[in-house]
Coordinates of C-alpha atoms in Angstrom, one line a residue:
M8 CA 13.4 2.2 -41.2
F9 CA 10.7 1.1 -43.6
W10 CA 8.7 -0.6 -40.8
Y11 CA 7.8 2.9 -39.4
E12 CA 6.4 4.1 -42.7
H13 CA 2.8 3.6 -41.8
E14 CA 3.2 5.6 -38.6
I15 CA 5.1 8.4 -40.3
K16 CA 2.4 8.7 -43.0
R17 CA -0.2 8.9 -40.2
L18 CA 1.7 11.9 -38.7
E19 CA 2.1 13.5 -42.1
H20 CA -1.6 13.0 -42.8
R21 CA -2.6 14.5 -39.5
R22 CA -0.6 17.7 -40.2
A23 CA -2.1 18.0 -43.6
E24 CA -5.6 17.7 -42.2
T25 CA -5.4 20.3 -39.5
T26 CA -5.2 24.1 -39.6
D27 CA -4.1 24.3 -35.9
E28 CA -0.7 25.9 -35.1
P29 CA 0.6 23.9 -32.1
E30 CA 3.0 25.6 -29.8
T31 CA 4.5 22.5 -28.2
L32 CA 5.7 19.4 -30.0
F33 CA 5.9 16.2 -28.1
Y34 CA 8.1 13.9 -30.2
G35 CA 9.3 10.4 -29.6
S36 CA 8.5 6.7 -28.9
S37 CA 5.4 4.9 -27.7
S38 CA 5.6 6.5 -24.3
I39 CA 4.5 9.7 -26.1
R40 CA 2.4 7.9 -28.7
L41 CA 0.2 6.1 -26.1
W42 CA -0.3 9.3 -23.9
T43 CA -3.9 9.6 -24.8
D44 CA -4.6 12.5 -22.5
L45 CA -1.5 14.5 -23.5
E46 CA -3.3 17.2 -25.4
N47 CA -5.6 17.8 -22.4
D48 CA -2.9 17.5 -19.8
F49 CA -0.9 20.3 -21.4
K50 CA -3.7 22.2 -23.2
E51 CA -2.4 25.6 -22.0
L52 CA 0.7 24.9 -24.1
R53 CA -1.2 24.0 -27.2
P54 CA 0.5 20.6 -27.7
V55 CA 0.5 18.1 -30.5
N56 CA 1.4 14.4 -30.0
L57 CA 4.0 13.3 -32.6
G58 CA 4.9 10.0 -31.0
F59 CA 5.2 6.9 -33.1
G60 CA 5.1 3.4 -31.8
G61 CA 8.3 1.5 -31.2
S62 CA 10.4 4.4 -32.4
T63 CA 14.1 4.7 -31.4
L64 CA 16.1 7.8 -31.1
A65 CA 17.7 6.8 -34.3
A66 CA 14.3 6.7 -36.0
C67 CA 13.4 10.1 -34.5
A68 CA 16.5 11.5 -36.2
W69 CA 15.9 9.7 -39.4
F70 CA 12.3 10.9 -39.8
F71 CA 12.8 14.4 -38.2
E72 CA 12.4 16.5 -41.4
R73 CA 9.3 14.6 -42.5
V74 CA 7.5 14.7 -39.2
M75 CA 8.3 18.4 -38.5
T76 CA 7.2 19.7 -41.9
G77 CA 4.6 22.4 -41.4
Y78 CA 5.3 23.1 -37.7
Q79 CA 6.7 26.3 -36.2
P80 CA 6.6 25.5 -32.5
K81 CA 7.6 27.5 -29.4
R82 CA 9.1 24.5 -27.7
L83 CA 9.8 20.8 -28.2
V84 CA 9.7 17.9 -25.8
L85 CA 11.5 14.7 -26.7
Y86 CA 11.4 11.1 -25.3
A87 CA 13.3 8.3 -27.1
G88 CA 16.3 6.1 -26.6
D89 CA 14.6 3.5 -24.4
N90 CA 14.0 1.2 -27.4
D91 CA 17.5 1.8 -28.8
L92 CA 18.9 0.2 -25.6
G93 CA 16.3 -2.6 -25.8
D94 CA 17.4 -3.3 -29.4
G95 CA 21.0 -3.7 -28.2
R96 CA 22.5 -0.4 -29.1
H97 CA 25.1 1.2 -26.8
P98 CA 24.7 4.4 -24.8
E99 CA 27.4 6.1 -26.9
E100 CA 25.3 5.5 -30.0
I101 CA 22.2 7.0 -28.4
F102 CA 24.4 10.0 -27.4
I103 CA 25.3 10.5 -31.1
F104 CA 21.6 10.3 -32.2
F105 CA 20.7 12.9 -29.6
R106 CA 23.4 15.3 -30.9
D107 CA 22.1 14.7 -34.4
I108 CA 18.5 15.6 -33.3
A109 CA 19.6 18.6 -31.4
A110 CA 21.5 19.9 -34.4
R111 CA 18.4 19.3 -36.6
V112 CA 16.2 21.2 -34.2
Q113 CA 18.6 24.1 -34.1
K114 CA 18.8 24.2 -37.9
R115 CA 15.0 24.0 -38.5
F116 CA 13.6 26.0 -35.5
G117 CA 16.5 28.0 -34.1
P118 CA 17.2 28.1 -30.4
I119 CA 13.7 27.3 -29.1
P120 CA 13.4 25.8 -25.6
C121 CA 13.8 22.0 -25.8
Y122 CA 13.4 19.3 -23.2
F123 CA 14.8 15.8 -23.2
I124 CA 12.9 13.5 -20.9
S125 CA 15.3 11.1 -19.2
L126 CA 15.0 7.4 -20.1
K127 CA 12.6 5.7 -17.7
P128 CA 13.5 2.8 -15.4
S129 CA 11.3 0.1 -17.0
L130 CA 10.6 -3.2 -15.1
S131 CA 11.0 -5.2 -18.3
R132 CA 14.4 -3.6 -19.0
W133 CA 15.8 -3.6 -15.4
H134 CA 18.6 -5.9 -16.5
L135 CA 19.9 -2.9 -18.6
I136 CA 19.5 -0.4 -15.8
E137 CA 23.2 0.6 -15.7
Q138 CA 23.1 1.4 -19.4
F139 CA 20.0 3.5 -18.9
K140 CA 21.7 5.4 -16.1
F141 CA 24.8 6.0 -18.2
T142 CA 22.8 7.1 -21.2
N143 CA 20.9 9.6 -19.0
L144 CA 24.2 10.9 -17.6
I145 CA 26.0 11.4 -20.8
I146 CA 23.1 13.1 -22.5
A147 CA 22.4 15.4 -19.5
T148 CA 26.1 16.3 -19.5
E149 CA 26.1 17.1 -23.2
I150 CA 23.0 19.3 -22.7
N151 CA 24.6 21.1 -19.7
E152 CA 27.8 21.8 -21.6
N153 CA 26.8 22.4 -25.2
W154 CA 23.1 23.1 -25.7
P155 CA 21.9 26.1 -23.6
N156 CA 18.4 26.0 -25.0
W157 CA 17.9 22.3 -23.9
Q158 CA 16.9 21.1 -20.4
T159 CA 16.8 17.5 -19.1
I160 CA 13.6 16.4 -17.4
D161 CA 14.4 13.8 -14.8
I162 CA 11.5 11.3 -14.6
F163 CA 13.8 8.4 -13.7
S164 CA 14.0 9.1 -10.0
S165 CA 10.3 9.9 -9.7
M166 CA 9.4 6.4 -11.0
L167 CA 11.4 4.5 -8.3
G168 CA 9.9 3.1 -5.1
D169 CA 11.4 3.1 -1.6
D170 CA 13.3 -0.1 -2.6
G171 CA 15.1 1.7 -5.4
R172 CA 13.2 -0.3 -8.1
P173 CA 10.5 0.9 -10.5
R174 CA 7.1 1.0 -9.0
I175 CA 4.9 -1.7 -10.4
D176 CA 1.7 0.4 -10.5
Y177 CA 3.4 2.9 -12.8
F178 CA 3.5 0.3 -15.6
M179 CA 1.1 -1.8 -17.7
D180 CA 1.3 -5.6 -17.4
D181 CA 4.2 -5.7 -19.9
G182 CA 6.4 -3.8 -17.5
L183 CA 7.4 -1.4 -20.3
H184 CA 4.5 0.9 -21.2
L185 CA 3.1 3.4 -18.7
S186 CA -0.1 2.9 -16.7
P187 CA -2.5 5.8 -16.1
K188 CA -0.7 6.3 -12.7
G189 CA 2.7 6.4 -14.6
Y190 CA 1.4 9.1 -16.9
E191 CA 0.2 11.1 -13.8
V192 CA 3.8 11.1 -12.6
W193 CA 5.1 12.2 -16.0
K194 CA 2.5 14.9 -16.2
S195 CA 3.5 16.3 -12.8
V196 CA 7.2 16.3 -13.4
I197 CA 7.1 17.6 -17.0
Q198 CA 4.6 20.4 -16.1
R199 CA 6.8 21.5 -13.3
Q200 CA 9.8 21.8 -15.5
L201 CA 8.0 23.5 -18.4
N202 CA 6.3 26.0 -16.1
M203 CA 9.7 27.1 -14.9
H204 CA 10.6 28.1 -18.5
T205 CA 7.3 29.5 -19.9

């Protein structure tokens, strides 16, 4: 995990340098990290962007305590797992990492409202789409059955076109990272779900 050290130190430094008390933590991979308008898009929820580039759900669990130091949020939004599958991990492994993070959140913050953003259907990882679907299914089932303070936010279906494939205009040229249009979809779907529980 040493290759994330620079990014983790950046997040630690950011917390040390600010006196703000964010109410909503957005935590996860580059889909969060690269959301440059996130803090404006959700300003009424007083958010902070705690994404770090290339991170896996495994890395989010590994660095959880360090990144969360100094925060006392009212809610947490998580997106990760995409890169785990891209790195060759199995859905069942990602399921275990999710349970690890959920337990860490419970221990540190108590039963605050938490949201898991479903894995997105990336163009560049379409060959893994059945694994993405299965991962989303088993995590959603786990949340429904065992974590009453968690909700799943389904962005998967909103990113598909009429042909059942990911819409090209929602992605950058690499077919993996979100375009401004893609972030508009995320903003709409996530806001709708958060507004139901705030």
